[in-house]
Short mmCIF file of C-alpha atoms and ligand atoms in Angstrom, two decimals:
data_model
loop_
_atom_site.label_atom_id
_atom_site.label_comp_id
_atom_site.label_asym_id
_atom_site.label_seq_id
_atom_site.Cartn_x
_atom_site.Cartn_y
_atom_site.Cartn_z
CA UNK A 1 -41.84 36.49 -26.42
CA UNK A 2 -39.76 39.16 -24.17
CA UNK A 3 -36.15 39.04 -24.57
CA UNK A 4 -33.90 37.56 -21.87
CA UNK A 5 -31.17 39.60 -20.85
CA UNK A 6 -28.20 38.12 -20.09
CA UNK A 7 -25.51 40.46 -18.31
CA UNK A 8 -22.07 40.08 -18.26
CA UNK A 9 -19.38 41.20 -15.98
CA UNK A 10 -15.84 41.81 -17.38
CA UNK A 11 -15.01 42.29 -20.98
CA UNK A 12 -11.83 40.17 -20.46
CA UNK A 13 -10.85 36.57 -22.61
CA UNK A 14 -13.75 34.68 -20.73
CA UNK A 15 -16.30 37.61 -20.54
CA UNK A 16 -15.98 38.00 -24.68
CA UNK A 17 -16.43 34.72 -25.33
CA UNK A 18 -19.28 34.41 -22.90
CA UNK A 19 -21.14 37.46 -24.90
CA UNK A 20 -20.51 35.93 -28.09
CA UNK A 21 -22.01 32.61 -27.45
CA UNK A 22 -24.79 34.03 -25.38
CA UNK A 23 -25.52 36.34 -28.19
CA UNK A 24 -25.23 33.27 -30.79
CA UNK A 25 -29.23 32.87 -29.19
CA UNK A 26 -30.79 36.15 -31.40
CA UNK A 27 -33.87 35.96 -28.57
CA UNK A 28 -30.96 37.39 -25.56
CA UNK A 29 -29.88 40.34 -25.39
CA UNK A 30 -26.18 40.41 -24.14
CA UNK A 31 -25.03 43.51 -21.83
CA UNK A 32 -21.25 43.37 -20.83
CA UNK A 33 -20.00 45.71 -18.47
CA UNK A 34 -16.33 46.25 -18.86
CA UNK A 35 -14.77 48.66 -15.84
CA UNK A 36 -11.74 49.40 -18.45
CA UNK A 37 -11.96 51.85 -21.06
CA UNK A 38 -11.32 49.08 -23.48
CA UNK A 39 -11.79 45.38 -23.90
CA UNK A 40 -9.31 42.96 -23.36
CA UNK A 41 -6.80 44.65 -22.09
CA UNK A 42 -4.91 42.03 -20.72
CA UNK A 43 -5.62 39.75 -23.42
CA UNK A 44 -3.16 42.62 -25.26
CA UNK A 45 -0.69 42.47 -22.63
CA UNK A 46 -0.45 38.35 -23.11
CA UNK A 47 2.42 35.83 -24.70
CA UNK A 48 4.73 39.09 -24.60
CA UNK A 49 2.12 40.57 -27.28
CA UNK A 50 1.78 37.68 -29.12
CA UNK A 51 -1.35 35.63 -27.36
CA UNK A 52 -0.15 32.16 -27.07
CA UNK A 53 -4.06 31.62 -27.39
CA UNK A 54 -3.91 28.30 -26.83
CA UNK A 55 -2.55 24.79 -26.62
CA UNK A 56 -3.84 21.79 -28.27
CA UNK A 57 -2.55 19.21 -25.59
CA UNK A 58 -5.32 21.42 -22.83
CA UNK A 59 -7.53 18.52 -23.36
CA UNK A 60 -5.10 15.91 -21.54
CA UNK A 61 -4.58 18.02 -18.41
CA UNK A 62 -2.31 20.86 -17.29
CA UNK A 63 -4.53 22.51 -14.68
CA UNK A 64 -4.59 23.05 -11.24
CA UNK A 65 -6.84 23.67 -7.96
CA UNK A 66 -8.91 21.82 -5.25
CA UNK A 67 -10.78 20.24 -8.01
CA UNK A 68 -8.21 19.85 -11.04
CA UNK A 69 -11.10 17.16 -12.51
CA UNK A 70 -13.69 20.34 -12.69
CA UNK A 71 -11.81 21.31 -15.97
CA UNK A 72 -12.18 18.12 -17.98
CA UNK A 73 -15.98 18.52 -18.99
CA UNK A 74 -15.64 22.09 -20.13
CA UNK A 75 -12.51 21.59 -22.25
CA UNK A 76 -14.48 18.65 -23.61
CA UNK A 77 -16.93 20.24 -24.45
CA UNK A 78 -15.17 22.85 -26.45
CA UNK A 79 -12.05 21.40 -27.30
CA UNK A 80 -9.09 23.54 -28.51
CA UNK A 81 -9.25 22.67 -32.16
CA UNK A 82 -12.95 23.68 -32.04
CA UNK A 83 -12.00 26.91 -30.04
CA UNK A 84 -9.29 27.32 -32.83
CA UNK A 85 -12.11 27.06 -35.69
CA UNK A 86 -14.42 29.37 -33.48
CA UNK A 87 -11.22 31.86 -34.04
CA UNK A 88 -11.18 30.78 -37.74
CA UNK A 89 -15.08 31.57 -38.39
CA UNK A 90 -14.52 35.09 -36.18
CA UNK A 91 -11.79 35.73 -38.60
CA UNK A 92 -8.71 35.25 -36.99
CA UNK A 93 -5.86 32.77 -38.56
CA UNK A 94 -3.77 31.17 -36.15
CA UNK A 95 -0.29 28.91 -36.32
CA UNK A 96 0.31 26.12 -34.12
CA UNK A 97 3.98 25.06 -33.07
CA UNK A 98 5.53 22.19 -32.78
CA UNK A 99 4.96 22.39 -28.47
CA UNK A 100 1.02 22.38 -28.92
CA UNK A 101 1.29 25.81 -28.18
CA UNK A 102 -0.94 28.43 -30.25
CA UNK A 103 -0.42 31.89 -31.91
CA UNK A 104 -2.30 34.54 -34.14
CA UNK A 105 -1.01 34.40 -37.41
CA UNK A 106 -0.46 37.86 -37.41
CA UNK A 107 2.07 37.15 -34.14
CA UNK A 108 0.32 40.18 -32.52
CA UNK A 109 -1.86 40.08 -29.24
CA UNK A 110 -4.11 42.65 -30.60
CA UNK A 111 -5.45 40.91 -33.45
CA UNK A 112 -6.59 38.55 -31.05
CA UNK A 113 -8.61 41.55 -28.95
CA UNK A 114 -9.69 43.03 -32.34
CA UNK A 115 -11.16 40.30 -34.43
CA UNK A 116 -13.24 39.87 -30.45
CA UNK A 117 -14.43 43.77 -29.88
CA UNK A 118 -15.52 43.44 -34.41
CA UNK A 119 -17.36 40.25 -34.07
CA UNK A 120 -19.46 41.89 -30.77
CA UNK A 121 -20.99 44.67 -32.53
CA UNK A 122 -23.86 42.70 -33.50
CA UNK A 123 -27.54 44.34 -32.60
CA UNK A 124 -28.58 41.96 -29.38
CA UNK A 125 -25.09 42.90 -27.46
CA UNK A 126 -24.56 46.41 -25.58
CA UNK A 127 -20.97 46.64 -24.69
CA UNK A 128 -20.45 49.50 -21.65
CA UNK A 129 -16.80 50.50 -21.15
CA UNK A 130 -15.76 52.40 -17.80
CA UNK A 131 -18.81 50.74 -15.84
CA UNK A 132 -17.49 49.19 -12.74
CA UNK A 133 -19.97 46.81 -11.14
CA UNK A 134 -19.83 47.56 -7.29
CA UNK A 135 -22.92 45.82 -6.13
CA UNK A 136 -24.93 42.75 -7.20
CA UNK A 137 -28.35 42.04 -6.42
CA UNK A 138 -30.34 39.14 -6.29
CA UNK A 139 -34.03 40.17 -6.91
CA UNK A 140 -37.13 37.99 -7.63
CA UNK A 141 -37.09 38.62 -11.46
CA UNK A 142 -32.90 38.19 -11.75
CA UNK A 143 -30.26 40.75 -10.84
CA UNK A 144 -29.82 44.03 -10.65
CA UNK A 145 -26.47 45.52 -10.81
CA UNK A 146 -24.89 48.92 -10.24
CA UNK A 147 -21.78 51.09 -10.35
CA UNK A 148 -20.26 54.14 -11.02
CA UNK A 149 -24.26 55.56 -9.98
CA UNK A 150 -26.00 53.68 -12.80
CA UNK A 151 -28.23 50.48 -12.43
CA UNK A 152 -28.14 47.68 -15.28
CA UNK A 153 -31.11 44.54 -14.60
CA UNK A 154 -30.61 41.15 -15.74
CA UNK A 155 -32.45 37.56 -15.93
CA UNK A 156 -29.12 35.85 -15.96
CA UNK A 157 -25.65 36.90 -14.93
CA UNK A 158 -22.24 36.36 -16.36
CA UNK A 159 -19.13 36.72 -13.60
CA UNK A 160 -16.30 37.12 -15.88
CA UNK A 161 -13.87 39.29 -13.90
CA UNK A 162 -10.86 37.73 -13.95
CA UNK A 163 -8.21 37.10 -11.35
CA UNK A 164 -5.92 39.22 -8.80
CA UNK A 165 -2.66 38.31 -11.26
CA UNK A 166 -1.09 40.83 -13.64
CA UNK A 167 -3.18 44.52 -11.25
CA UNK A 168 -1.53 47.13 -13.99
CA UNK A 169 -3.49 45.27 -16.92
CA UNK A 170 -6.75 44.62 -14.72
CA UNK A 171 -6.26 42.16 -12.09
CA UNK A 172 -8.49 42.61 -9.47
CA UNK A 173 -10.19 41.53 -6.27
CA UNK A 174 -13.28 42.31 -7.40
CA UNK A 175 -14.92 38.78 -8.65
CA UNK A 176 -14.34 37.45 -5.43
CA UNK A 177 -15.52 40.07 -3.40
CA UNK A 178 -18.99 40.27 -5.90
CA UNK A 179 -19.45 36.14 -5.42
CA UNK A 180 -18.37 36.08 -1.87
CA UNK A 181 -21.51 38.29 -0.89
CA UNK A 182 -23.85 36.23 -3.10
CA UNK A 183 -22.51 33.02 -0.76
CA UNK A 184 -19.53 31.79 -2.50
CA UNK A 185 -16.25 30.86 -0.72
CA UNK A 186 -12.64 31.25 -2.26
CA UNK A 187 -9.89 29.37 -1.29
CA UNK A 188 -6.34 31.21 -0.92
CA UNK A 189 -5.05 33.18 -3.37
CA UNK A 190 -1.51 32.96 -4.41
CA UNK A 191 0.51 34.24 -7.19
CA UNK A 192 1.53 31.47 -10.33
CA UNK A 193 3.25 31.66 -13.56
CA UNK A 194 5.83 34.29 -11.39
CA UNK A 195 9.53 34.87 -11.39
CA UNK A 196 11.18 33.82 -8.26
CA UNK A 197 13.54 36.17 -5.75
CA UNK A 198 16.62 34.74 -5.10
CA UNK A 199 19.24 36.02 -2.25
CA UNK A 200 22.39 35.29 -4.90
CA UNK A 201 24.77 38.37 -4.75
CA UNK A 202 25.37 37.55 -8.03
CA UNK A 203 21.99 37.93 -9.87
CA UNK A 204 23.31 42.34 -9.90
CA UNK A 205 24.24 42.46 -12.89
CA UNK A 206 22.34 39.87 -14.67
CA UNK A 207 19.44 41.91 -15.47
CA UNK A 208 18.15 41.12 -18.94
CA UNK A 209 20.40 38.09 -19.62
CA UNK A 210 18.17 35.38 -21.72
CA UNK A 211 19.90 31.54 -21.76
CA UNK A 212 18.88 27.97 -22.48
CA UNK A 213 18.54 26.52 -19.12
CA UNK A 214 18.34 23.20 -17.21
CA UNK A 215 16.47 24.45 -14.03
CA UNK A 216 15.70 22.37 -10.79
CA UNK A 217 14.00 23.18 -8.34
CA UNK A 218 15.61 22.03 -5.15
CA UNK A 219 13.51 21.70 -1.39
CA UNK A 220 15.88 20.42 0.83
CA UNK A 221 17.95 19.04 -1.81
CA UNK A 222 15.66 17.42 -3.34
CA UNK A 223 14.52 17.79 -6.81
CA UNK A 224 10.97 19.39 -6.55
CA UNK A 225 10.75 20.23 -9.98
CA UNK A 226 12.70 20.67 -13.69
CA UNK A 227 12.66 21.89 -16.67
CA UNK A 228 14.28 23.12 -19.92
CA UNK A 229 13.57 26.00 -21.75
CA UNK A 230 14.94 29.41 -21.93
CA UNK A 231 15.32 31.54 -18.73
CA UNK A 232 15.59 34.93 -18.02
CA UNK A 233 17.34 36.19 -15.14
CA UNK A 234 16.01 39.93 -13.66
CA UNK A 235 17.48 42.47 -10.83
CA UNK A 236 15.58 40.08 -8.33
CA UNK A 237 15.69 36.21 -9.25
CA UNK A 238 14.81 34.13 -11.85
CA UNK A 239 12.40 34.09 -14.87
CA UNK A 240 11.15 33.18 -18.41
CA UNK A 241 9.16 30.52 -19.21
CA UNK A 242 11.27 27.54 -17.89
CA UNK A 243 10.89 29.15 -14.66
CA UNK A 244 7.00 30.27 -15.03
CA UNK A 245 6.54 25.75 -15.86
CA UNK A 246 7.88 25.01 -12.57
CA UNK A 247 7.20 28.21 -9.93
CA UNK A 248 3.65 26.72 -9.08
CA UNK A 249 3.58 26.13 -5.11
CA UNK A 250 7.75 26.87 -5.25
CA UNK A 251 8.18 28.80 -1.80
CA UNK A 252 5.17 28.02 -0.09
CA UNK A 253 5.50 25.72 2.79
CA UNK A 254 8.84 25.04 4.96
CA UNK A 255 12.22 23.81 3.73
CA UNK A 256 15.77 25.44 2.43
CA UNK A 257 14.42 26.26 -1.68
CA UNK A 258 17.43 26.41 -4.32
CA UNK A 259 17.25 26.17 -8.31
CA UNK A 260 20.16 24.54 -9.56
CA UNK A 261 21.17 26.28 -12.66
CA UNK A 262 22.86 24.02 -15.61
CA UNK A 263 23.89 26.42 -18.55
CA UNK A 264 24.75 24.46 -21.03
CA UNK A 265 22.02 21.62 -20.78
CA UNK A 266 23.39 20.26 -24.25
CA UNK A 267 26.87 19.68 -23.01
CA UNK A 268 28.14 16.42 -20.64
CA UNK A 269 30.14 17.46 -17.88
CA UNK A 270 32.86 15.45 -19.93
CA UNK A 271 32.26 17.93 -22.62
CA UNK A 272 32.14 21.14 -20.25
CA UNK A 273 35.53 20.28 -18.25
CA UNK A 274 37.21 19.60 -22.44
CA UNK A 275 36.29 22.90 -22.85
CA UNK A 276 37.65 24.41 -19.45
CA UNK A 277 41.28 22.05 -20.13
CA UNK A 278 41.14 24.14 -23.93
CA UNK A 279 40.95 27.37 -22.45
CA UNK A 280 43.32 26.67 -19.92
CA UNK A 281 46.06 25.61 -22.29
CA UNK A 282 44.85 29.35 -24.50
CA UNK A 283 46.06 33.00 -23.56
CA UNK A 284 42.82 33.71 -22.94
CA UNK A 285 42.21 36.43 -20.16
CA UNK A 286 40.41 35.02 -17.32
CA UNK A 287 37.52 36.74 -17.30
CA UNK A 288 36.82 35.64 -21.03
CA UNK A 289 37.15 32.35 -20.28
CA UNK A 290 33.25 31.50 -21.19
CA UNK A 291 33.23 33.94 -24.20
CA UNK A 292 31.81 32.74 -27.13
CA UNK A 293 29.71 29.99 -25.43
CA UNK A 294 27.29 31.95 -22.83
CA UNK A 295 26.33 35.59 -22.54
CA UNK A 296 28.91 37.54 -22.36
CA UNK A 297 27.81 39.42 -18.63
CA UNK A 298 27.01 35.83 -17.27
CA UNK A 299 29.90 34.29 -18.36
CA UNK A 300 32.28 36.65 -16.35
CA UNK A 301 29.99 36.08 -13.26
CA UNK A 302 30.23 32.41 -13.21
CA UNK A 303 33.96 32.81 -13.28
CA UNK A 304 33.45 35.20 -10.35
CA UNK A 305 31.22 33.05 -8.63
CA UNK A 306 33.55 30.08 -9.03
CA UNK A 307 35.96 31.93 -7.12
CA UNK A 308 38.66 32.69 -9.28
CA UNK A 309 40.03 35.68 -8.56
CA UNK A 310 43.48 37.64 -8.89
CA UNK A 311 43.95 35.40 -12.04
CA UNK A 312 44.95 37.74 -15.18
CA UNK A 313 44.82 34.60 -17.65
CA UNK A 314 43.05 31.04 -18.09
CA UNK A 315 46.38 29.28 -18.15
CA UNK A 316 46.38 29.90 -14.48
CA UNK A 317 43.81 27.65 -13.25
CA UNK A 318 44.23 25.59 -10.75
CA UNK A 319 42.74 21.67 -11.15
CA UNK A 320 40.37 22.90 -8.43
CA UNK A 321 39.73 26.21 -9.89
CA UNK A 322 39.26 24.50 -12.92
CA UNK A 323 36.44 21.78 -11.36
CA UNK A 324 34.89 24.44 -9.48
CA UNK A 325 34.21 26.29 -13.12
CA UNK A 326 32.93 23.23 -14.25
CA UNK A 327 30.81 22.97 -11.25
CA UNK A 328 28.70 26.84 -11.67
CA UNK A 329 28.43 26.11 -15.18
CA UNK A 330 26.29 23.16 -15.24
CA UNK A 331 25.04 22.99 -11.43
CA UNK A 332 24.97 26.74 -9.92
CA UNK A 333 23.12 26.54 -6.92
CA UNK A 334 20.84 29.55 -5.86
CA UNK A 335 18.77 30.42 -3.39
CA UNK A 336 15.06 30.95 -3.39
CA UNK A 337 13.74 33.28 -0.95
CA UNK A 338 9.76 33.89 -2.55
CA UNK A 339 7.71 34.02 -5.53
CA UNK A 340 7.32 37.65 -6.75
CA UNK A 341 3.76 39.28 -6.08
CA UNK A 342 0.53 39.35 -7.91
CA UNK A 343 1.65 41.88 -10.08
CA UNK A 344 4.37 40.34 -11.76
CA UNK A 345 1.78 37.14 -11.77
CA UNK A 346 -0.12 36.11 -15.24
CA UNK A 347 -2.04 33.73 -13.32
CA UNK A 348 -3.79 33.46 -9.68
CA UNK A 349 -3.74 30.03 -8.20
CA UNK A 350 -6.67 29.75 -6.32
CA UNK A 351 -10.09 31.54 -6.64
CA UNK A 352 -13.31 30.98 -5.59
CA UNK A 353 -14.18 26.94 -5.15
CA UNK A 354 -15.73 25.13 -8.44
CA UNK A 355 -17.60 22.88 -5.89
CA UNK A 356 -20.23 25.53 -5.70
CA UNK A 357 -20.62 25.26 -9.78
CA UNK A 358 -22.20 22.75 -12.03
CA UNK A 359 -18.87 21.88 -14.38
CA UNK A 360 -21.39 21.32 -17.30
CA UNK A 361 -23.17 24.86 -17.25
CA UNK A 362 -20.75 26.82 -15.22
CA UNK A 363 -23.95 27.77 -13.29
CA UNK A 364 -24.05 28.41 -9.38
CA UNK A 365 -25.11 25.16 -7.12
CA UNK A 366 -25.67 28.32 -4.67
CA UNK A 367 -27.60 31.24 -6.60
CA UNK A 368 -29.60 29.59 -9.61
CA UNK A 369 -29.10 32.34 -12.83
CA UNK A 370 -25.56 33.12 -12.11
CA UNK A 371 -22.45 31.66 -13.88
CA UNK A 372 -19.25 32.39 -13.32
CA UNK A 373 -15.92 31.55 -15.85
CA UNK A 374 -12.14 31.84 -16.25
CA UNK A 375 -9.57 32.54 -13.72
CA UNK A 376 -11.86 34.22 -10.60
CA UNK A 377 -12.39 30.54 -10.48
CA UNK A 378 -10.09 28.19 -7.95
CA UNK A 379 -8.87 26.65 -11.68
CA UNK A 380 -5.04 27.79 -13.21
CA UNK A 381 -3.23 26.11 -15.84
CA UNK A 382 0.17 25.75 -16.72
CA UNK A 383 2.56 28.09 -18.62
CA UNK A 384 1.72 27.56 -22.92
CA UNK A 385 -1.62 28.75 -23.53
CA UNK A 386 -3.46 26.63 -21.03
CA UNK A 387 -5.05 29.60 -18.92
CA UNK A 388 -6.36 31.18 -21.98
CA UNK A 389 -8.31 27.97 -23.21
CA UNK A 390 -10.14 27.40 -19.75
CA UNK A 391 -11.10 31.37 -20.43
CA UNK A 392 -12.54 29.99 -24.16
CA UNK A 393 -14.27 26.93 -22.89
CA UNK A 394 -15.42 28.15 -19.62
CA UNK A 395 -16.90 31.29 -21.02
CA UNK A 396 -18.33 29.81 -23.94
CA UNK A 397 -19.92 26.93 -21.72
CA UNK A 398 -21.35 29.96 -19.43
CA UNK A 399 -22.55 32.11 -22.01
CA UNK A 400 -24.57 29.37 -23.93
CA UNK A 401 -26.24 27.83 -20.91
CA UNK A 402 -26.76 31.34 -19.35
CA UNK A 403 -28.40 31.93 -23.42
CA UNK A 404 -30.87 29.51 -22.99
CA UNK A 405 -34.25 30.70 -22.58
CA UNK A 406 -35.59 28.33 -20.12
CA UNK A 407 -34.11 27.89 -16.51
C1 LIG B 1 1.36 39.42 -18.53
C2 LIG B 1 0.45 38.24 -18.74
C3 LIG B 1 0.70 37.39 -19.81
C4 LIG B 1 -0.14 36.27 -20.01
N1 LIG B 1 0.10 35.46 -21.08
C5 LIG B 1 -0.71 34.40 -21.30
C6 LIG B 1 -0.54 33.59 -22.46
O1 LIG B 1 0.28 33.88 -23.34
N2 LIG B 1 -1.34 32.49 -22.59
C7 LIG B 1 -2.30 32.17 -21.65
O2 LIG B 1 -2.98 31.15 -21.82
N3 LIG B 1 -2.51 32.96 -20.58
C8 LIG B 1 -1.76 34.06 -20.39
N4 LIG B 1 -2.00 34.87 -19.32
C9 LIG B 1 -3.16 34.56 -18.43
C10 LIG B 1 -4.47 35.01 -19.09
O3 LIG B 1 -4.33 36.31 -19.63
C11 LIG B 1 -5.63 35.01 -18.09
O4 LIG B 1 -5.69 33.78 -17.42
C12 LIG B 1 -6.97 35.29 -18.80
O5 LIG B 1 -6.95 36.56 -19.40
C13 LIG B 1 -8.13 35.18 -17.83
O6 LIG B 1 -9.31 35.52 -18.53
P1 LIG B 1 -10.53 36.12 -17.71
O7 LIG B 1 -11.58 36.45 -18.69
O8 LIG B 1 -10.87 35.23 -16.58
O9 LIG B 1 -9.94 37.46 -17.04
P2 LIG B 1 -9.42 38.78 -17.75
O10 LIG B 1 -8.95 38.52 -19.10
O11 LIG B 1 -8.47 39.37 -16.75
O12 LIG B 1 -10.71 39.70 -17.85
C14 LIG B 1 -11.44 40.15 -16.73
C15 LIG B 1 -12.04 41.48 -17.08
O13 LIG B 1 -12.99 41.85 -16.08
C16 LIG B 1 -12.88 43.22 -15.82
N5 LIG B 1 -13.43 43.48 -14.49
C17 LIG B 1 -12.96 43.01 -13.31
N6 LIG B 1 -13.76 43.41 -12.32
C18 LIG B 1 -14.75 44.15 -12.86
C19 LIG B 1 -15.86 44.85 -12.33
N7 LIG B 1 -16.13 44.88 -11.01
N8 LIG B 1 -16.68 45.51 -13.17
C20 LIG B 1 -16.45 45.51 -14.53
N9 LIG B 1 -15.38 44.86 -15.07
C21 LIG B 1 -14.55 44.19 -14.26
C22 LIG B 1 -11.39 43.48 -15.94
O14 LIG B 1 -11.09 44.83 -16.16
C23 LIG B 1 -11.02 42.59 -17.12
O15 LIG B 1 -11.10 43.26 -18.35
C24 LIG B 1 -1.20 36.00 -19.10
C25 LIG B 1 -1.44 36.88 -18.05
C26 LIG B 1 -0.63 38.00 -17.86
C27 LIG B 1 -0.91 38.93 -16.70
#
């Protein structure tokens, strides 16, 4: 019997896994195109370049889109502690915290990437780097595809490119633009799992400072979101992951957006103003009044922020200087202006519509023979290794189904 072919677009998290399972069928032969000049190369980039791979709670929910319930089946049907043995018989130990959320053993991204590009040298899969599809056609037999002036054919096809987050490691338009003219709709795209601007004067200076955070997200005053975990502030808002759990949808639509910022999530506000009276009573200069309890740099802005100026030392407080201290440290209230763009995204919220897919092949509805998996579809999870497994299980469910001999 001929060989099917089974092409692949993208050489991303999805795109490898898609190859690997399609490849598991020694009668296909697998050809990923990968526009890079290496595989995976935001796969590297990911969990700070450590890969949080993973997170065994994916299976109870923790996605988002116009059809959240799309996900369920193909999580089901490869689970994350199945995905994390697939890893195990690839070669590649993992650890699993406390959170649910996964890591390599090795703590490093690119074990991740290599123990992928080793296990797809095998004979019936033709990796070609630096091959960026531009056109896809639909012919009797199956596709043909071409870029960069060379022409691949196909009886099945793999759309694996990705989404429009994180452009400098690979995010691109491109799997939307490739499915739209084969008949597929998106809905909007929007950046997720972003920092968010604020218009504090105060943020200058804060660049780089890390803390354990309360956060709120305020819309009109009221609480749109929260979390704790540790937050990062930047030249132009906030960040870190407490703010990547909460910044889905944050901005978008009307209404006055704030965070409300509690620094010291641990203490009561009993506890906080004790510690403000101790001070007071001290010779401590006023601007070291937080010293020894937050970062250094934040510390003096809170007491700037409070308002406390011309003071050389604690001792001369006012009550109401005092309260007001109190106050920024464990309710500062910021504005939001807008999410940062794609760029600074790891994840696009939106994509093209899983209505037009079958959620238990990842096949078209529209175009029998194609498949498309991971992000370029309307699917995005939450911060903790939740986009990563919908790139396992949705590949893997694409690539075995695309695999199969008979249509
Ligand atoms: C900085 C950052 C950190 C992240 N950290 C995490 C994390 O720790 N945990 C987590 O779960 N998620 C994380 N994510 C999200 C996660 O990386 C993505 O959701 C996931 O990689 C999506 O997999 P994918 O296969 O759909 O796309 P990708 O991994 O982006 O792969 C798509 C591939 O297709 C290629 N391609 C695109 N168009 C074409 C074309 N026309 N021709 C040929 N090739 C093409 C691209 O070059 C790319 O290699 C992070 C994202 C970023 C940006």
């Amino acid at each position: 019997m001929k060989a099917m072919t089974v092409g692949i677009i993208g050489a991303g998290a999805s795109g490898m896994a898609a190859a690997l399972a399609a490849a598991e069928n020694t009668n296909v032969n697998v050809i990923l195109l990968e526009r890079q000049t290496r595989v995976g190369r935001k796969l590297q980039a990911t969990g700070n370049g450590r890969c949080n791979l993973s997170n065994i709670h994916a299976e109870s929910g923790g996605y988002h889109g116009e059809q959240p319930a799309f996900v369920l089946p193909v999580i089901k049907a490869f689970p994350p502690e199945t995905t994390l043995q697939w890893f195990s018989d690839l070669g590649l130990y993992t650890v699993t915290e406390d959170s649910g959320k996964v890591y390599p053993y090795s703590d490093q991204a690119n074990s991740v990437v290599d123990i992928l590009r080793l296990n797809l040298q095998k004979p019936n899969i033709t990796l070609k780097l630096g091959f960026e599809v531009e056109k896809i056609q639909k012919t009797e037999a199956g596709f043909v595809i071409s870029g960069n002036g060379e022409t691949v054919s196909c009886d099945k096809l793999i759309v694996a490119c990705g989404g429009l987050a994180g452009s400098k490691l690979g995010g691109t338009m491109s799997g939307y633009k490739l499915l739209a003219k084969l008949g597929h709709k998106s809905t909007k795209l929007r950046p997720s799992l972003v920092q968010i601007k604020t218009s504090w004067g105060g943020i200058n200076g804060l660049k780089g400072v890390r803390t354990n955070c309360f956060v709120q997200i305020l819309r009109d005053g009221k609480v749109f979101a929260e979390s704790t975990g540790e937050l990062q502030l930047t030249e132009q808002g906030i960040s870190g992951p407490v703010v990547f759990e909460i910044s889905r949808d944050v901005c978008y639509g009307a209404g006055e957006w704030t965070a409300k910022l509690d620094f010291l999530p641990d203490w009561t506000e009993e506890q906080v103003r004790q510690l403000v009276e101790n001070r007071r009573a001290s010779d401590l200069p006023m601007e070291e009044l937080l010293t020894g309890i937050l970062h250094n740099r934040l510390g003096r802005v809170l007491t700037r922020t409070a308002g406390v100026k011309g003071k050389e030392f604690a001792r001369e407080l006012s009550n109401r200087e005092a309260e007001e201290m109190c106050r920024v440290v464990k309710g500062l209230e910021i504005p939001l202006t807008e999410p940062l763009g794609m760029d600074s995204a790891q994840v696009t919220a939106g994509g093209v519509m899983t209505e037009q897919f079958n959620e238990t092949t990842m096949e078209s509805r529209i175009v029998p023979g194609l498949y498309a998996c991971g992000e370029v579809l309307d699917i995005d999870g939450d911060c903790g290794g939740y986009n990563l497994q919908w790139a396992w299980s949705s590949g893997r469910m694409a690539g075995l189904h695309a695999g199969k001999e008979s249509r």
